[in-house]
mmCIF file of C-alpha atoms and ligand atoms in Angstrom:
data_model
loop_
_atom_site.group_PDB
_atom_site.id
_atom_site.type_symbol
_atom_site.label_atom_id
_atom_site.label_comp_id
_atom_site.label_asym_id
_atom_site.label_seq_id
_atom_site.Cartn_x
_atom_site.Cartn_y
_atom_site.Cartn_z
ATOM 1 C CA MET A 4 34.640 43.521 62.258
ATOM 2 C CA PRO A 5 32.590 41.849 64.971
ATOM 3 C CA THR A 6 30.431 44.396 66.708
ATOM 4 C CA ALA A 7 30.408 45.104 70.430
ATOM 5 C CA GLU A 8 26.706 44.251 70.468
ATOM 6 C CA GLY A 9 27.284 40.712 69.271
ATOM 7 C CA ALA A 10 24.608 39.248 67.014
ATOM 8 C CA ALA A 11 21.870 41.744 67.952
ATOM 9 C CA PRO A 12 22.356 44.125 64.983
ATOM 10 C CA PHE A 13 22.080 41.144 62.596
ATOM 11 C CA VAL A 14 18.831 39.748 64.008
ATOM 12 C CA PRO A 15 15.778 40.935 62.064
ATOM 13 C CA LYS A 16 12.606 41.765 63.953
ATOM 14 C CA THR A 17 10.611 38.809 62.749
ATOM 15 C CA ARG A 18 9.168 35.595 64.080
ATOM 16 C CA ASN A 19 9.665 33.869 60.782
ATOM 17 C CA LEU A 20 12.273 31.150 61.207
ATOM 18 C CA ASP A 21 13.293 31.080 57.549
ATOM 19 C CA ARG A 22 13.982 34.789 57.606
ATOM 20 C CA LEU A 23 15.967 34.425 60.786
ATOM 21 C CA ARG A 24 17.965 31.583 59.262
ATOM 22 C CA ARG A 25 18.779 33.611 56.155
ATOM 23 C CA ALA A 26 19.899 36.563 58.254
ATOM 24 C CA ALA A 27 22.055 34.365 60.492
ATOM 25 C CA ALA A 28 23.996 33.199 57.443
ATOM 26 C CA THR A 29 25.742 36.586 57.308
ATOM 27 C CA CYS A 30 26.134 37.195 61.044
ATOM 28 C CA ARG A 31 29.429 38.697 62.141
ATOM 29 C CA GLY A 32 28.537 39.166 65.767
ATOM 30 C CA CYS A 33 31.766 37.568 66.979
ATOM 31 C CA ASP A 34 34.996 36.274 65.453
ATOM 32 C CA LEU A 35 33.853 32.696 64.925
ATOM 33 C CA TYR A 36 32.404 33.348 61.466
ATOM 34 C CA ARG A 37 35.934 33.952 60.152
ATOM 35 C CA ARG A 38 37.223 30.394 60.243
ATOM 36 C CA ALA A 39 34.085 28.306 60.218
ATOM 37 C CA THR A 40 32.526 27.099 56.962
ATOM 38 C CA GLN A 41 29.043 28.441 57.597
ATOM 39 C CA THR A 42 26.460 29.404 60.182
ATOM 40 C CA VAL A 43 24.686 26.361 61.565
ATOM 41 C CA PHE A 44 21.242 27.630 62.445
ATOM 42 C CA GLY A 45 18.645 25.555 64.270
ATOM 43 C CA LEU A 46 16.517 23.074 62.392
ATOM 44 C CA GLY A 47 13.134 21.513 62.967
ATOM 45 C CA ALA A 48 9.408 22.162 62.889
ATOM 46 C CA PRO A 49 8.406 25.818 63.357
ATOM 47 C CA ASP A 50 5.633 24.523 65.633
ATOM 48 C CA ALA A 51 7.916 22.199 67.601
ATOM 49 C CA ARG A 52 6.851 21.633 71.199
ATOM 50 C CA VAL A 53 10.395 21.020 72.402
ATOM 51 C CA VAL A 54 13.521 23.002 71.603
ATOM 52 C CA LEU A 55 16.759 21.137 72.332
ATOM 53 C CA VAL A 56 19.786 23.364 72.800
ATOM 54 C CA GLY A 57 23.321 22.034 72.365
ATOM 55 C CA GLU A 58 26.640 23.797 72.690
ATOM 56 C CA GLN A 59 27.860 24.570 69.198
ATOM 57 C CA PRO A 60 28.142 22.804 65.858
ATOM 58 C CA GLY A 61 30.871 20.194 65.492
ATOM 59 C CA ASP A 62 33.011 19.304 62.502
ATOM 60 C CA GLN A 63 30.252 17.476 60.597
ATOM 61 C CA GLU A 64 27.687 20.155 61.380
ATOM 62 C CA ASP A 65 30.068 22.837 60.112
ATOM 63 C CA ARG A 66 30.512 21.005 56.815
ATOM 64 C CA GLN A 67 26.855 20.125 56.322
ATOM 65 C CA GLY A 68 25.276 23.280 57.714
ATOM 66 C CA ALA A 69 22.804 21.501 59.990
ATOM 67 C CA PRO A 70 22.851 20.805 63.747
ATOM 68 C CA PHE A 71 23.375 17.329 65.206
ATOM 69 C CA VAL A 72 24.148 15.508 61.994
ATOM 70 C CA GLY A 73 27.230 13.790 63.460
ATOM 71 C CA PRO A 74 27.612 10.941 65.978
ATOM 72 C CA ALA A 75 26.198 12.945 68.916
ATOM 73 C CA GLY A 76 23.083 13.540 66.833
ATOM 74 C CA ASP A 77 22.645 9.797 66.342
ATOM 75 C CA VAL A 78 22.692 9.225 70.095
ATOM 76 C CA LEU A 79 20.332 12.143 70.596
ATOM 77 C CA ARG A 80 17.735 10.888 68.102
ATOM 78 C CA ARG A 81 17.881 7.355 69.434
ATOM 79 C CA ALA A 82 17.314 8.555 72.996
ATOM 80 C CA LEU A 83 14.445 10.858 71.970
ATOM 81 C CA LEU A 84 12.665 8.076 70.118
ATOM 82 C CA GLU A 85 13.226 5.626 72.937
ATOM 83 C CA ALA A 86 11.693 8.122 75.372
ATOM 84 C CA GLY A 87 8.655 8.551 73.111
ATOM 85 C CA ILE A 88 9.407 12.035 71.779
ATOM 86 C CA PRO A 89 8.614 12.116 68.047
ATOM 87 C CA LEU A 90 11.322 13.829 66.010
ATOM 88 C CA ASP A 91 8.796 16.020 64.211
ATOM 89 C CA LYS A 92 7.950 17.620 67.571
ATOM 90 C CA VAL A 93 11.475 18.869 68.180
ATOM 91 C CA TYR A 94 13.643 21.716 66.997
ATOM 92 C CA LEU A 95 17.405 21.330 67.391
ATOM 93 C CA THR A 96 19.761 24.215 67.886
ATOM 94 C CA ASN A 97 22.885 25.385 69.698
ATOM 95 C CA VAL A 98 23.832 28.279 71.980
ATOM 96 C CA VAL A 99 26.626 29.188 69.540
ATOM 97 C CA LYS A 100 25.998 28.947 65.809
ATOM 98 C CA HIS A 101 29.527 28.700 64.417
ATOM 99 C CA PHE A 102 32.061 25.876 64.879
ATOM 100 C CA LYS A 103 35.045 26.796 67.037
ATOM 101 C CA PHE A 104 38.054 24.561 66.572
ATOM 102 C CA GLU A 105 41.754 24.032 66.825
ATOM 103 C CA GLU A 106 43.691 22.439 63.990
ATOM 104 C CA ARG A 107 45.733 19.354 64.843
ATOM 105 C CA GLY A 108 47.285 18.108 61.670
ATOM 106 C CA LYS A 109 44.399 17.468 59.345
ATOM 107 C CA ARG A 110 41.855 17.225 62.136
ATOM 108 C CA ARG A 111 39.767 20.039 63.464
ATOM 109 C CA ILE A 112 39.296 19.600 67.190
ATOM 110 C CA HIS A 113 36.248 21.139 68.837
ATOM 111 C CA LYS A 114 37.042 24.007 71.205
ATOM 112 C CA LYS A 115 34.609 25.064 73.888
ATOM 113 C CA PRO A 116 32.990 28.410 73.157
ATOM 114 C CA GLY A 117 33.947 31.191 75.552
ATOM 115 C CA ARG A 118 31.670 33.540 77.406
ATOM 116 C CA THR A 119 32.154 36.315 74.814
ATOM 117 C CA GLU A 120 30.918 34.064 72.013
ATOM 118 C CA ILE A 121 28.046 32.683 74.063
ATOM 119 C CA VAL A 122 26.862 36.170 74.973
ATOM 120 C CA ALA A 123 27.397 37.450 71.413
ATOM 121 C CA CYS A 124 25.345 34.636 69.879
ATOM 122 C CA ARG A 125 22.526 34.664 72.399
ATOM 123 C CA PRO A 126 20.172 36.934 70.404
ATOM 124 C CA TRP A 127 19.795 34.146 67.818
ATOM 125 C CA LEU A 128 18.640 31.630 70.402
ATOM 126 C CA ASN A 129 16.278 34.218 71.874
ATOM 127 C CA ALA A 130 14.841 34.882 68.423
ATOM 128 C CA GLU A 131 14.391 31.151 67.768
ATOM 129 C CA LEU A 132 12.562 30.703 71.080
ATOM 130 C CA GLU A 133 10.358 33.726 70.352
ATOM 131 C CA ALA A 134 9.508 32.345 66.936
ATOM 132 C CA ILE A 135 8.735 28.816 68.110
ATOM 133 C CA ARG A 136 7.366 29.394 71.621
ATOM 134 C CA PRO A 137 7.857 25.763 72.645
ATOM 135 C CA ASP A 138 6.302 24.110 75.700
ATOM 136 C CA VAL A 139 9.695 22.881 76.865
ATOM 137 C CA VAL A 140 13.322 23.881 76.372
ATOM 138 C CA VAL A 141 15.918 21.165 76.989
ATOM 139 C CA SER A 142 19.550 22.133 77.403
ATOM 140 C CA LEU A 143 22.133 19.499 76.479
ATOM 141 C CA GLY A 144 25.333 19.519 78.518
ATOM 142 C CA ALA A 145 26.843 21.974 80.984
ATOM 143 C CA THR A 146 27.703 24.741 78.515
ATOM 144 C CA ALA A 147 24.146 25.065 77.249
ATOM 145 C CA ALA A 148 22.691 24.766 80.757
ATOM 146 C CA GLN A 149 25.006 27.433 82.107
ATOM 147 C CA ALA A 150 24.386 29.715 79.143
ATOM 148 C CA ILE A 151 20.705 29.645 80.032
ATOM 149 C CA MET A 152 20.726 29.197 83.818
ATOM 150 C CA GLY A 153 23.887 31.042 84.768
ATOM 151 C CA SER A 154 27.462 29.940 85.333
ATOM 152 C CA ARG A 155 26.789 28.463 88.767
ATOM 153 C CA PHE A 156 24.375 25.890 87.470
ATOM 154 C CA GLN A 157 25.434 22.362 88.450
ATOM 155 C CA LEU A 158 24.327 19.960 85.785
ATOM 156 C CA MET A 159 24.569 16.640 87.582
ATOM 157 C CA LYS A 160 22.773 18.042 90.610
ATOM 158 C CA ASP A 161 19.908 19.758 88.836
ATOM 159 C CA ARG A 162 19.385 17.771 85.690
ATOM 160 C CA GLY A 163 16.283 15.778 84.886
ATOM 161 C CA ARG A 164 13.601 18.012 86.372
ATOM 162 C CA PHE A 165 11.846 21.169 85.354
ATOM 163 C CA LEU A 166 13.444 24.317 86.618
ATOM 164 C CA PRO A 167 12.058 27.790 86.941
ATOM 165 C CA THR A 168 13.633 30.282 84.556
ATOM 166 C CA SER A 169 12.565 33.481 82.883
ATOM 167 C CA GLN A 170 14.042 32.174 79.632
ATOM 168 C CA ALA A 171 11.435 29.534 78.894
ATOM 169 C CA PRO A 172 8.082 28.359 80.234
ATOM 170 C CA LYS A 173 9.739 25.098 81.262
ATOM 171 C CA LEU A 174 13.367 24.215 81.129
ATOM 172 C CA LEU A 175 14.994 20.865 81.766
ATOM 173 C CA ALA A 176 18.738 20.343 81.688
ATOM 174 C CA THR A 177 20.235 17.024 80.706
ATOM 175 C CA LEU A 178 23.578 15.603 79.611
ATOM 176 C CA HIS A 179 25.118 16.243 76.273
ATOM 177 C CA PRO A 180 24.742 13.150 74.072
ATOM 178 C CA SER A 181 28.457 13.352 73.285
ATOM 179 C CA ALA A 182 29.161 12.672 76.987
ATOM 180 C CA VAL A 183 27.663 9.235 76.344
ATOM 181 C CA LEU A 184 30.101 8.684 73.482
ATOM 182 C CA ARG A 185 33.111 10.019 75.364
ATOM 183 C CA ALA A 186 32.809 7.750 78.409
ATOM 184 C CA PRO A 187 35.707 5.281 78.115
ATOM 185 C CA GLU A 188 33.970 2.328 79.753
ATOM 186 C CA ARG A 189 31.065 0.553 78.158
ATOM 187 C CA ALA A 190 29.231 0.394 81.492
ATOM 188 C CA ASP A 191 29.471 4.177 81.852
ATOM 189 C CA ARG A 192 28.225 4.750 78.347
ATOM 190 C CA HIS A 193 25.184 2.642 79.176
ATOM 191 C CA ARG A 194 24.605 4.420 82.445
ATOM 192 C CA LEU A 195 24.831 7.872 80.856
ATOM 193 C CA TYR A 196 22.594 6.840 77.990
ATOM 194 C CA ARG A 197 20.018 5.645 80.528
ATOM 195 C CA LEU A 198 20.185 9.006 82.333
ATOM 196 C CA LEU A 199 19.649 10.811 79.036
ATOM 197 C CA THR A 200 16.596 8.726 78.129
ATOM 198 C CA ALA A 201 15.217 8.996 81.689
ATOM 199 C CA ASP A 202 15.424 12.791 81.395
ATOM 200 C CA PHE A 203 13.741 12.722 78.004
ATOM 201 C CA ARG A 204 10.943 10.619 79.494
ATOM 202 C CA VAL A 205 10.284 13.431 81.962
ATOM 203 C CA VAL A 206 9.917 15.719 78.945
ATOM 204 C CA ALA A 207 7.690 13.210 77.121
ATOM 205 C CA SER A 208 5.303 12.985 80.052
ATOM 206 C CA GLU A 209 5.144 16.763 80.222
ATOM 207 C CA LEU A 210 4.211 16.896 76.544
ATOM 208 C CA ASP A 211 1.474 14.329 77.088
ATOM 209 C CA GLY A 212 0.148 16.438 79.923
ATOM 210 C CA ALA A 213 0.316 19.667 77.932
ATOM 211 C CA SER A 214 -1.597 18.191 75.030
ATOM 212 C CA ARG A 215 -4.482 17.274 77.312
ATOM 213 C CA GLY A 216 -5.211 20.941 77.681
ATOM 214 C CA ARG A 217 -4.701 23.671 80.213
ATOM 215 C CA ALA A 218 -7.647 22.864 82.434
ATOM 216 C CA ARG A 219 -6.559 19.295 82.951
ATOM 217 C CA MET A 220 -2.954 20.391 83.306
ATOM 218 C CA ALA A 221 -3.814 22.075 86.580
ATOM 219 C CA ARG A 222 -5.161 18.829 87.988
ATOM 220 C CA LYS A 223 -2.310 16.826 86.539
ATOM 221 C CA ARG A 224 0.412 18.748 88.316
ATOM 222 C CA PRO A 225 0.809 16.395 91.290
ATOM 223 C CA ALA A 226 1.238 13.444 88.917
ATOM 224 C CA SER A 227 3.952 15.168 86.950
ATOM 225 C CA ARG A 228 5.760 15.893 90.211
ATOM 226 C CA ILE A 229 5.855 12.188 90.899
ATOM 227 C CA LEU A 230 7.378 11.601 87.477
ATOM 228 C CA VAL A 231 9.949 14.299 88.121
ATOM 229 C CA ALA A 232 10.764 12.653 91.435
ATOM 230 C CA LYS A 233 11.282 9.383 89.603
ATOM 231 C CA GLY A 234 13.636 11.092 87.201
ATOM 232 C CA ARG A 235 15.635 12.319 90.164
ATOM 233 C CA LEU A 236 15.908 8.874 91.666
ATOM 234 C CA ALA A 237 18.040 8.005 88.680
ATOM 235 C CA THR A 238 20.456 10.823 89.488
ATOM 236 C CA PRO A 239 23.748 9.867 91.083
ATOM 237 C CA ARG A 240 23.870 12.412 93.901
ATOM 238 C CA GLY A 241 26.592 13.518 96.194
HETATM 239 N N1 URA B 310 27.213 18.977 69.507
HETATM 240 C C1 URA B 310 26.459 20.069 69.737
HETATM 241 O O1 URA B 310 26.416 20.593 70.831
HETATM 242 N N2 URA B 310 25.742 20.558 68.730
HETATM 243 C C2 URA B 310 25.730 20.027 67.524
HETATM 244 O O2 URA B 310 25.030 20.556 66.675
HETATM 245 C C3 URA B 310 26.521 18.893 67.305
HETATM 246 C C4 URA B 310 27.259 18.375 68.298
HETATM 247 FE FE1 SF4 B 311 27.209 35.438 64.828
HETATM 248 FE FE2 SF4 B 311 26.931 33.512 66.620
HETATM 249 FE FE3 SF4 B 311 28.385 33.095 64.452
HETATM 250 FE FE4 SF4 B 311 29.307 34.673 66.365
HETATM 251 S S1 SF4 B 311 28.903 32.466 66.543
HETATM 252 S S2 SF4 B 311 29.314 35.103 64.162
HETATM 253 S S3 SF4 B 311 27.414 35.660 67.048
HETATM 254 S S4 SF4 B 311 26.187 33.469 64.501
#
């Protein structure tokens, strides 16, 4: 039976990611564990500087047990590298750790997680963030952004710049890489891919700044605002 508390009773009090991952494998905090193949916990360096948060595992992720191993993951990695974010500096995860789907013939079609599942699964994301303590959290797509920033968050209005939140030292919301793949027109796919990489460049410049140390960070702030402003210029507004 899923518990009313969601995942909380299954989350051990530890900052060790491997222990968290092992515990998540037997989570029954909501009904999604029943039909999915396995828990898809986050993956990446325990000392990652950036945590990227997607929505939930897809079909491939459910089969392989790792996040972003399907086509959206390919777009994501390409955009990160193009923006100058090394893959060994990132940790990939999702707001919901089990695949939710609808069967259509032989195909399993992704179904958006509901609020109950998002709330139930949240303790896992919190535990991952506590364990890693990244400099930057990047949400991918509207579901992840709203799970973190609240349901009134408007992705296309507020993406691409750092936002104040109690959930992370710095949070930036960007598109989901699968939005790039879903756009029917080639020109739109290019445009969305450019937005994604522009947003990742904002993150890359923040990482450069952070690695120059706290003291210099204070002086660097105006410069990073300019970069953020540039990121916003790329936003289609209105
Ligand atoms: N889409 C997501 O949001 N997460 C994954 O892990 C894969 C695809
Ligand atoms: Fe637990 Fe999250 Fe899976 Fe629900 S989706 S069973 S809360 S790990």
